[in-house]
mmCIF file of C-alpha atoms in Angstrom:
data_model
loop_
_atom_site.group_PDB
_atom_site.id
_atom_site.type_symbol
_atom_site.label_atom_id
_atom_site.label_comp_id
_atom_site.label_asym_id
_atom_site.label_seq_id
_atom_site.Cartn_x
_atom_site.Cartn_y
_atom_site.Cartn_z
ATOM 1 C CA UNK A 169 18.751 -3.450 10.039
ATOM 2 C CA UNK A 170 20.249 -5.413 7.271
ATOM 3 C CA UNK A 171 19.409 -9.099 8.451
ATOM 4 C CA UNK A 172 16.446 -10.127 7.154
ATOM 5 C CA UNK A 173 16.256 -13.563 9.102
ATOM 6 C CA UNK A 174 13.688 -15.458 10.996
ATOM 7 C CA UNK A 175 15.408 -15.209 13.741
ATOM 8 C CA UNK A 176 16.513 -11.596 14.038
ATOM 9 C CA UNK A 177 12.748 -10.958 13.042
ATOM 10 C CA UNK A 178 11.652 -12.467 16.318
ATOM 11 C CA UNK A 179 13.785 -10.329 18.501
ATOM 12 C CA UNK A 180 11.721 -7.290 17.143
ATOM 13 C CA UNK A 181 9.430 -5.938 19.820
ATOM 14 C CA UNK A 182 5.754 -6.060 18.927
ATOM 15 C CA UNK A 183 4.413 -3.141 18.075
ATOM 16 C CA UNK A 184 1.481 -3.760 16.869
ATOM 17 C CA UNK A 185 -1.015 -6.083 19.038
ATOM 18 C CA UNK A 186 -3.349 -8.721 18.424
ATOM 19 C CA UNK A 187 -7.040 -7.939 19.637
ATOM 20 C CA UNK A 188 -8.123 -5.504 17.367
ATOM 21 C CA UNK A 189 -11.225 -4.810 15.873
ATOM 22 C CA UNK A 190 -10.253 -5.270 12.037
ATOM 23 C CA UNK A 191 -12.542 -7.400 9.888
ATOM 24 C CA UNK A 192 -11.576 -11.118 9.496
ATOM 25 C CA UNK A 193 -8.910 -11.733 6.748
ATOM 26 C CA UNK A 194 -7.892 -8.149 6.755
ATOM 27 C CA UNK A 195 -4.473 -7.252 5.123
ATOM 28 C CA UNK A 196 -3.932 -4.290 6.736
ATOM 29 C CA UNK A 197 -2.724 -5.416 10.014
ATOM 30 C CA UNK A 198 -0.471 -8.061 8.347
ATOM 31 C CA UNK A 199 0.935 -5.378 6.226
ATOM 32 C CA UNK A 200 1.193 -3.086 9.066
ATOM 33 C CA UNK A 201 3.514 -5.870 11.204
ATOM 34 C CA UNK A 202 6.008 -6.395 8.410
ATOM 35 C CA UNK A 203 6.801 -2.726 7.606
ATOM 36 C CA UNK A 204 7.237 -2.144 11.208
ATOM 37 C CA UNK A 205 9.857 -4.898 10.907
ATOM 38 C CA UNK A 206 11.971 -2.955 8.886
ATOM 39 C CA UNK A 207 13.381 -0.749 11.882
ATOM 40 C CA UNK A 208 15.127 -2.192 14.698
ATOM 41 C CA UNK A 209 15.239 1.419 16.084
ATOM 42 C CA UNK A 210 12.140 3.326 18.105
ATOM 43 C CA UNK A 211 9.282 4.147 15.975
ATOM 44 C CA UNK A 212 6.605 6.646 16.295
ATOM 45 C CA UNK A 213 3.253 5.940 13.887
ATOM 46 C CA UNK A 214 0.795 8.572 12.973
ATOM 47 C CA UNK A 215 -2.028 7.160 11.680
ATOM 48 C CA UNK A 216 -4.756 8.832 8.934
ATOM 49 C CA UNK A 217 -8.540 8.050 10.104
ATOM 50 C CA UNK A 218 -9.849 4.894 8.149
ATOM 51 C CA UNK A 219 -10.331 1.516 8.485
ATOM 52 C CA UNK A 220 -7.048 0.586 10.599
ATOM 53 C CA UNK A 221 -7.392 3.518 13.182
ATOM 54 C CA UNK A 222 -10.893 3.432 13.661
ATOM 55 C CA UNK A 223 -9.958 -0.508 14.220
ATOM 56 C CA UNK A 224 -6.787 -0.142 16.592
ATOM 57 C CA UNK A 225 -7.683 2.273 18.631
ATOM 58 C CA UNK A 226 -11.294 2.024 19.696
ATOM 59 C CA UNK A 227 -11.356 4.557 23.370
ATOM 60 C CA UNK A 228 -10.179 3.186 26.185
ATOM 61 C CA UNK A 229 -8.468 0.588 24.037
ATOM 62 C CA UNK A 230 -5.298 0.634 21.723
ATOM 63 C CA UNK A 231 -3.016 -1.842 19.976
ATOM 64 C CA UNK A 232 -0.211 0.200 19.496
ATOM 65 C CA UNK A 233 2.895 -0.417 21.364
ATOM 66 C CA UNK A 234 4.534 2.467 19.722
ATOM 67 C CA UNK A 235 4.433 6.261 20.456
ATOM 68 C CA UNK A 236 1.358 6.619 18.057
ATOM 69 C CA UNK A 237 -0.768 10.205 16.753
ATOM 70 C CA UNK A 238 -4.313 9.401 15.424
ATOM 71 C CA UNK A 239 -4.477 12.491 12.847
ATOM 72 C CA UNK A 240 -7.468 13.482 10.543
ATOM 73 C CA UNK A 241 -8.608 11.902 6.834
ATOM 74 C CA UNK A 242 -6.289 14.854 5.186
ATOM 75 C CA UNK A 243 -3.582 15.730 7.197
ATOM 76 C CA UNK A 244 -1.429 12.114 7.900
ATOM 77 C CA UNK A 245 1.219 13.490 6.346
ATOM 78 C CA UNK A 246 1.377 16.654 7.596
ATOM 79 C CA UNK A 247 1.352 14.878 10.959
ATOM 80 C CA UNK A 248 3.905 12.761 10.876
ATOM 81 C CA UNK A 249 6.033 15.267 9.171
ATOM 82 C CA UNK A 250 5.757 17.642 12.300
ATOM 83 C CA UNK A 251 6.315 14.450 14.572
ATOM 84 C CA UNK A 252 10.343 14.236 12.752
ATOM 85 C CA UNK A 253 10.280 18.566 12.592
ATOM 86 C CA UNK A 254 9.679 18.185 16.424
ATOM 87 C CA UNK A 255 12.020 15.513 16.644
ATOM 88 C CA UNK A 256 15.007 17.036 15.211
ATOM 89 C CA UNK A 257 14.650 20.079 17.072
ATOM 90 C CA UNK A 258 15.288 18.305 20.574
ATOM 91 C CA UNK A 259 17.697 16.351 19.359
ATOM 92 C CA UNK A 260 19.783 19.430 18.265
ATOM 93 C CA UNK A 261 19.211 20.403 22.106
ATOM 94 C CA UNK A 262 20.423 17.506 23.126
ATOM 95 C CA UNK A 263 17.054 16.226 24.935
ATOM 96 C CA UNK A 264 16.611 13.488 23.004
ATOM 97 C CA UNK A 265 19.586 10.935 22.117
ATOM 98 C CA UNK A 266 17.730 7.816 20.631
ATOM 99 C CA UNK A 267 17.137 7.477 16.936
ATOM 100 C CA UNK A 268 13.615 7.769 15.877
ATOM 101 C CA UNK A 269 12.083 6.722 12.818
ATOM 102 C CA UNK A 270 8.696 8.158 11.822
ATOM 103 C CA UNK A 271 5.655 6.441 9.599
ATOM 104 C CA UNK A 272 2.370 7.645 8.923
ATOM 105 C CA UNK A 273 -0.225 4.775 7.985
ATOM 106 C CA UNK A 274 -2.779 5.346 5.654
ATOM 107 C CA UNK A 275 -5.694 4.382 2.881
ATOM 108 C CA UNK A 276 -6.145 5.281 -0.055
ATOM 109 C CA UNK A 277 -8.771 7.326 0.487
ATOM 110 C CA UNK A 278 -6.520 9.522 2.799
ATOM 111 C CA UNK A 279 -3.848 9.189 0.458
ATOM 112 C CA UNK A 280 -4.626 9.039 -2.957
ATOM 113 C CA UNK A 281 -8.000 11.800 -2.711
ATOM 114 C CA UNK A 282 -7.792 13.698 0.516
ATOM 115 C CA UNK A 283 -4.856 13.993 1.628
ATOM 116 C CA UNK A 284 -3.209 14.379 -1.043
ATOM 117 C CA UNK A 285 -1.882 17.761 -0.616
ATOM 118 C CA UNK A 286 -0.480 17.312 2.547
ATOM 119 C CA UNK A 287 1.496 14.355 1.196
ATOM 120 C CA UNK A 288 2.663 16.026 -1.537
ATOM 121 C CA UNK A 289 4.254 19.067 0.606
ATOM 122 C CA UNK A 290 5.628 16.410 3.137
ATOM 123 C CA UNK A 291 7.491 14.943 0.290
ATOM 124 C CA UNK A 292 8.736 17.823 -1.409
ATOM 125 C CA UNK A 293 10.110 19.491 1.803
ATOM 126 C CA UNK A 294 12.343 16.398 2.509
ATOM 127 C CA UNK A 295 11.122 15.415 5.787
ATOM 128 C CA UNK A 296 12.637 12.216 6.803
ATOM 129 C CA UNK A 297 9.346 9.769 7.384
ATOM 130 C CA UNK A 298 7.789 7.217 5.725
ATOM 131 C CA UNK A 299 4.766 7.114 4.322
ATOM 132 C CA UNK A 300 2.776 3.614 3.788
ATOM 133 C CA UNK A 301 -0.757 3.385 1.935
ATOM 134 C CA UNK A 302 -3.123 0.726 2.504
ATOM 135 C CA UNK A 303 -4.041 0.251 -0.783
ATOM 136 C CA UNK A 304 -7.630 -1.494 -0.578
ATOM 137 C CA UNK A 305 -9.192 0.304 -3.518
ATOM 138 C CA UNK A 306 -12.300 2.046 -2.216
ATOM 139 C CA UNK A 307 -13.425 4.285 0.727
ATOM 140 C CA UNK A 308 -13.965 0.986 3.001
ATOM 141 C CA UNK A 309 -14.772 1.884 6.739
ATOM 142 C CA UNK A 310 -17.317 5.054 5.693
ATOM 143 C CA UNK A 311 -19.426 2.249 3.421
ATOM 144 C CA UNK A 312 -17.120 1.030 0.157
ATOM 145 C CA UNK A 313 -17.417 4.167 -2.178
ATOM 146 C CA UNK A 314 -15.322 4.729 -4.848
ATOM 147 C CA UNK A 315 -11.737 6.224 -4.650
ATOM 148 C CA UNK A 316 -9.326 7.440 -7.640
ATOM 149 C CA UNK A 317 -7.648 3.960 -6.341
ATOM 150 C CA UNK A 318 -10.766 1.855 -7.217
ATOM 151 C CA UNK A 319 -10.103 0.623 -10.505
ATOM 152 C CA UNK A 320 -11.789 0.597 -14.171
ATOM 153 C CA UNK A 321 -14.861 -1.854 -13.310
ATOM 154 C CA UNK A 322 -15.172 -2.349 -9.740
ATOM 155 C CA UNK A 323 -18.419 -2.090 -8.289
ATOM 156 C CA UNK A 324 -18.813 0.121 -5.219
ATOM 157 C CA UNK A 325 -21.417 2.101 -3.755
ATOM 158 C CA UNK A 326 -21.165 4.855 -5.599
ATOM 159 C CA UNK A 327 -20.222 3.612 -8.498
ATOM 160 C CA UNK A 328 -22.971 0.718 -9.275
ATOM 161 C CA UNK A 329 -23.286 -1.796 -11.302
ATOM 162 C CA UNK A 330 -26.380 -2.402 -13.411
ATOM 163 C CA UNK A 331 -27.650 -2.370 -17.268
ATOM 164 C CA UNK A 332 -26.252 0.645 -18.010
ATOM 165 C CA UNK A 333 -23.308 1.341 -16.446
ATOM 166 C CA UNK A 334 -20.451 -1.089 -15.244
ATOM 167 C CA UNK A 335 -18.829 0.008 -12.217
ATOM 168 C CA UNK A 336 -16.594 1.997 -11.935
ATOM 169 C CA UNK A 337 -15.580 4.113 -15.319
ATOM 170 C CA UNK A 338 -12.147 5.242 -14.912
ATOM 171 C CA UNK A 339 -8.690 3.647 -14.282
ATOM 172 C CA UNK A 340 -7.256 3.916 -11.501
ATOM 173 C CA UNK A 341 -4.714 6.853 -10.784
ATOM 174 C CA UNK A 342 -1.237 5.663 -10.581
ATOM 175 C CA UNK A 343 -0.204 7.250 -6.903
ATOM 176 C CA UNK A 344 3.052 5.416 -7.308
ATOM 177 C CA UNK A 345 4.148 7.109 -10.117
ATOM 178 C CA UNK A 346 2.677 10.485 -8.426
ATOM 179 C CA UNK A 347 5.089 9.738 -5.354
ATOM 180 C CA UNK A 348 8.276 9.251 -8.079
ATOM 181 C CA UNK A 349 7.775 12.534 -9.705
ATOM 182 C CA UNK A 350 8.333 14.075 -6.200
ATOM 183 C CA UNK A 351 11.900 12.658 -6.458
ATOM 184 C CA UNK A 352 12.403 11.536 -3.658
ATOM 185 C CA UNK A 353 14.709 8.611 -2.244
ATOM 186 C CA UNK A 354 12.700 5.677 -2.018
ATOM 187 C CA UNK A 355 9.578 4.357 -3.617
ATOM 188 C CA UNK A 356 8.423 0.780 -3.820
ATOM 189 C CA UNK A 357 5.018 -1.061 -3.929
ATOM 190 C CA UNK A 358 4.533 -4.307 -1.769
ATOM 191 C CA UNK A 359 2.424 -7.246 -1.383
ATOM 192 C CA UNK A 360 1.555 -9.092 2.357
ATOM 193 C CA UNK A 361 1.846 -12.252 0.302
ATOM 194 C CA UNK A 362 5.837 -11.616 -0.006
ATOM 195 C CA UNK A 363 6.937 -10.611 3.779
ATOM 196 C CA UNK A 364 10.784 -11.093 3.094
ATOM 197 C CA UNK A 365 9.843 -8.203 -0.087
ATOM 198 C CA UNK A 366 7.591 -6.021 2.118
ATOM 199 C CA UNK A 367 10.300 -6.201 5.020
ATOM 200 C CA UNK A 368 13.323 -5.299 3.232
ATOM 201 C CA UNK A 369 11.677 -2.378 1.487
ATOM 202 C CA UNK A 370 10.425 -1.361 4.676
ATOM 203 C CA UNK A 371 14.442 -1.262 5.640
ATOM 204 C CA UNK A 372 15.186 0.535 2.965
ATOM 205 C CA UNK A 373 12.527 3.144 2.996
ATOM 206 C CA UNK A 374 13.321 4.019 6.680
ATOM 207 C CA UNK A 375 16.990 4.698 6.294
ATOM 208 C CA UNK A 376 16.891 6.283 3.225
ATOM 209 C CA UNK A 377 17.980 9.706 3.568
ATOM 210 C CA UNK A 378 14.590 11.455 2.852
ATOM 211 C CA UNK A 379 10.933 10.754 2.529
ATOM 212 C CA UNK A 380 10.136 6.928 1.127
ATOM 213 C CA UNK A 381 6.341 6.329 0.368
ATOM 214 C CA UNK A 382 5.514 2.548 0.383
ATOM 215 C CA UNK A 383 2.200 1.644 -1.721
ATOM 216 C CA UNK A 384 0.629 -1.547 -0.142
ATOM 217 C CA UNK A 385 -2.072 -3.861 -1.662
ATOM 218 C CA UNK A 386 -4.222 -4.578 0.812
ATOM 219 C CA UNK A 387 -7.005 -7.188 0.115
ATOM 220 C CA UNK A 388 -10.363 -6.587 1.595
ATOM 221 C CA UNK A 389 -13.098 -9.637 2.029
ATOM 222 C CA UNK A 390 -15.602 -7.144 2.738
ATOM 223 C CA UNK A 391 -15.334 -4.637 -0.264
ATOM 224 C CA UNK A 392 -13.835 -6.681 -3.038
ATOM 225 C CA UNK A 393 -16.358 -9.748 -1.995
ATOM 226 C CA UNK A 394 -14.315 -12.644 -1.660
ATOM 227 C CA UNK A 395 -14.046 -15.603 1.503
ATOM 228 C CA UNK A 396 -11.818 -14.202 4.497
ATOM 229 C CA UNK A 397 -9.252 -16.461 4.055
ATOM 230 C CA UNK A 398 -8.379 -15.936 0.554
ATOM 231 C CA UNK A 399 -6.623 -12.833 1.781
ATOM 232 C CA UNK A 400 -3.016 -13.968 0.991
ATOM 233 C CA UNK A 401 -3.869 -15.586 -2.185
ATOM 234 C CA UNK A 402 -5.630 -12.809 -3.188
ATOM 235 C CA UNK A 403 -2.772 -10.565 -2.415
ATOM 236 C CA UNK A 404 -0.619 -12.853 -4.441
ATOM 237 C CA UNK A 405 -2.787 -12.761 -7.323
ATOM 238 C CA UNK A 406 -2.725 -9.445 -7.819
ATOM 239 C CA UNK A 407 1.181 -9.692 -8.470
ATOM 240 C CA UNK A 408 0.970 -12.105 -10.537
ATOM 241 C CA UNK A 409 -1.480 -10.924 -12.942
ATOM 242 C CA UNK A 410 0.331 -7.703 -13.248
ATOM 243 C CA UNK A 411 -2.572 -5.704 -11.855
ATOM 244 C CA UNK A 412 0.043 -5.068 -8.911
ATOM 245 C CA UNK A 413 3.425 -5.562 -9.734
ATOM 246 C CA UNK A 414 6.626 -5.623 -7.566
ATOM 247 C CA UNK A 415 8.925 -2.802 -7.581
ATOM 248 C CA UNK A 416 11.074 -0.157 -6.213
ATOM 249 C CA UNK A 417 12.512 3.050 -7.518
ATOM 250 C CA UNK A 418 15.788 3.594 -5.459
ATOM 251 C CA UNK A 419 17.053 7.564 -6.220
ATOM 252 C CA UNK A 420 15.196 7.171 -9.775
ATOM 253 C CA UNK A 421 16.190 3.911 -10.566
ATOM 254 C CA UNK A 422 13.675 1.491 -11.642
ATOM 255 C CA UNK A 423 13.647 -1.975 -9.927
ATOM 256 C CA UNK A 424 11.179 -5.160 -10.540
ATOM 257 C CA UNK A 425 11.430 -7.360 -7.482
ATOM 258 C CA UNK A 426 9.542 -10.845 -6.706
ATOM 259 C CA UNK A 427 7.735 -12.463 -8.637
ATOM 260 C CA UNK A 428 7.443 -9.480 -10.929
ATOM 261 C CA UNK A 429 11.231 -9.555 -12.124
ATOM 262 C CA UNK A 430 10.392 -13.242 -12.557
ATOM 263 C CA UNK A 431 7.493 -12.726 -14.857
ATOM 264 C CA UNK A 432 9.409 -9.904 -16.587
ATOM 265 C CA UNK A 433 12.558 -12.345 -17.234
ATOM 266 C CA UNK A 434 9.926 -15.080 -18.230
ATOM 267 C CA UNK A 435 10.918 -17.248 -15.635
ATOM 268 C CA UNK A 436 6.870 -17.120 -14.193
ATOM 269 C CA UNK A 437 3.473 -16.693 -15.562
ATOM 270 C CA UNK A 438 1.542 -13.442 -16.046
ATOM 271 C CA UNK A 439 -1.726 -14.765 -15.524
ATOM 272 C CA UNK A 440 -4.879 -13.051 -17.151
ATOM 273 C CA UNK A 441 -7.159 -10.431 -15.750
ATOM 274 C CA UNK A 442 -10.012 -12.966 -16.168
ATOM 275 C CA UNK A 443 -8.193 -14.748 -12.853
ATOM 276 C CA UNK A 444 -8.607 -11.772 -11.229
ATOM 277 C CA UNK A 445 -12.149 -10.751 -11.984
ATOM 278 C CA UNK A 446 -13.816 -14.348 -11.322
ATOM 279 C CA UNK A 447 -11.873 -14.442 -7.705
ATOM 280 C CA UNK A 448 -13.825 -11.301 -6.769
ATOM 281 C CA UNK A 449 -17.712 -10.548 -6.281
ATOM 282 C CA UNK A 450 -17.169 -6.404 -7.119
ATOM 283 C CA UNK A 451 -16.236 -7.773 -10.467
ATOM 284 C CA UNK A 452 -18.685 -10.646 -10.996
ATOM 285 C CA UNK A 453 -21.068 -8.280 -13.269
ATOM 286 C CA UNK A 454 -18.284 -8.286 -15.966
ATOM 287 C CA UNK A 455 -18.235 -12.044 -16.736
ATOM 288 C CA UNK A 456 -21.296 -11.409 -19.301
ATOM 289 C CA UNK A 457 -20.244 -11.173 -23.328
ATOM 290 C CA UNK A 458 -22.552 -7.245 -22.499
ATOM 291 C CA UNK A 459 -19.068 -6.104 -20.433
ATOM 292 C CA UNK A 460 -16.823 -8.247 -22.718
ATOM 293 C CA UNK A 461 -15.240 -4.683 -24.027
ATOM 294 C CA UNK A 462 -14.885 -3.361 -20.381
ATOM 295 C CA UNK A 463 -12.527 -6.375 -19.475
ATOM 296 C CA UNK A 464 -10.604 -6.081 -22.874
ATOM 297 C CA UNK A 465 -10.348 -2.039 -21.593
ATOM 298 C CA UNK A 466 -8.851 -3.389 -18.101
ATOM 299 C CA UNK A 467 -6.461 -5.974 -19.638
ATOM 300 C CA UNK A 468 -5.380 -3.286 -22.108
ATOM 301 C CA UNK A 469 -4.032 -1.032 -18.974
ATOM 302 C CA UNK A 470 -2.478 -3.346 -16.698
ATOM 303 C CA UNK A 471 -0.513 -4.327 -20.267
ATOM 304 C CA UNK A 472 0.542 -0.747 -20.445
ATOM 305 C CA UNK A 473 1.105 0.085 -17.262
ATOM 306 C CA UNK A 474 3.217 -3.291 -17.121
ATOM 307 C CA UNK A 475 4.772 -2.938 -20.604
ATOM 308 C CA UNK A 476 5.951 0.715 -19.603
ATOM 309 C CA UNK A 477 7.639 -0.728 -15.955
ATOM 310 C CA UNK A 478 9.602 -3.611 -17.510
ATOM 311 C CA UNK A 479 10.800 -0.874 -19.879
ATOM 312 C CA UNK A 480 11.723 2.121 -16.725
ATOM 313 C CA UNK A 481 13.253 -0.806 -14.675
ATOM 314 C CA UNK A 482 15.337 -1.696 -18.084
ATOM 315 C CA UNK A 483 16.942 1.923 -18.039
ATOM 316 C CA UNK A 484 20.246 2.909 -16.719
ATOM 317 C CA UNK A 485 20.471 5.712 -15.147
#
């Protein structure tokens, strides 16, 4: 699908349908919708348990108007992969004509902790899927624990806030990058706030010629402690403060995209992490001159970590 119009848009059937269970202001269907948009062919979705499956598909019910596989925590990947193996066998037999693409929804829980092996092998065998994380930072539907995704400060239920400690300790790991080193075709991360971004990497990832992982933000009222319909903005904060920036790696080329090649050709603002820690409660414990060093910590690494993309997306290759 190369049209990226209104218009064509609406012609897409709806595969994903409204009367879920999802918490109010929830990203993740949102996000869901506009990757599925990316595909004008059939799609089959396996989906990791978490928040969105537990959500979607609630016995008798579903919301899935899509051939759909509700796998375990660990093995979404694996899943999915087996769903294309299948796939290409009866097509080689000539039993089934139609193209296919294949996706396998996830959290970060599922993606970035538990099933991370099974991604990993998924990538490096070449199957031809794609692979989107719901990126909401913490283990949300089993209670908001902390994941490797749940970054430096962030207050979760296992990783408290109080006089001596202040949230969470680490940063968090960089499962983008992880996905790159598997070099495979197609690697971006998205934002709901941008559909016409999220939607053409979507495109891209399913017709690239190999694996494509897709690393969502996904905003979440509940865990990060902020009114239900600040979702979008949220979302859009994130981008702009760098915490989440914009990109794609096409074939191990670096791209900045959105508002992120904006702020990187100083045509926008990179706004500071202090914007994002007063528009959340899991970070309200920081805003006290005790934490002062833990925010100069956080700043320090989304400079990095941004400092280090504007200079990969500068390369040629």
């Amino acid at each position: 699908m190369t049209s990226l119009s209104l218009k064509e848009l609406n012609k897409l059937p709806v595969r994903l349908a409204s009367g879920h269970r999802l918490c109010a202001g929830c990203a993740e269907s949102i996000i869901a919708k506009q990757i599925l948009m990316g595909t004008s062919d059939e799609v089959a979705v396996s989906l990791s348990t978490g928040c969105f499956e537990v959500s979607t598909t609630v016995f008798p019910y579903t919301s899935w108007n899509t051939p759909y596989v509700h796998t375990a925590f660990g093995n979404g990947a694996a899943t999915c992969a087996g769903l294309e193996t299948a796939y290409n066998a009866l097509k080689k037999r000539g039993k089934i004509t139609e193209e296919i693409k294949f996706v396998n929804f996830a959290g970060d829980g599922a993606t970035y902790d538990i099933g991370l092996q099974a991604l990993s092998g998924a990538m490096e065998r070449g199957h031809r899927m794609m692979y989107v994380c719901l990126n909401n930072e913490a283990y949300m539907n089993t209670g908001i624990q902390r994941s490797s995704a749940t970054t430096l400060g962030a207050s979760t239920t296992t990783s408290w806030a109080g006089t001596v400690q202040a949230g969470k300790k680490e940063n968090s790991k960089d499962m983008t990058a992880v996905m790159v080193a598997h070099n495979i075709p197609y690697v971006a991360q998205v934002s709901p706030h941008n559909w016409r971004d999220t939607v053409t990497k979507a495109s891209k990832g399913f017709e690239a010629n190999g694996p494509s992982f897709i690393n969502a933000i996904s905003p979440c009222p509940r865990g990060w402690r902020f009114p239900s319909d600040r979702t979008i903005d949220m979302a859009k904060l994130a981008v702009e403060t760098c915490v989440w920036p914009l990109f794609e790696v096409v074939d191990g080329k670096y791209s900045l995209t959105a508002e992120s090649s904006r702020i990187a050709d100083g045509k926008a603002e990179k706004k500071p992490i202090l914007d994002w820690f007063n528009a959340q409660g899991r970070f309200k414990h920081l805003l006290v001159d005790k934490w002062e060093p833990v925010v100069e910590a956080y700043q320090a690494e989304v400079d990095r970590r941004w400092a280090k993309l504007v200079k990969l997306s500068e390369m040629d290759l």
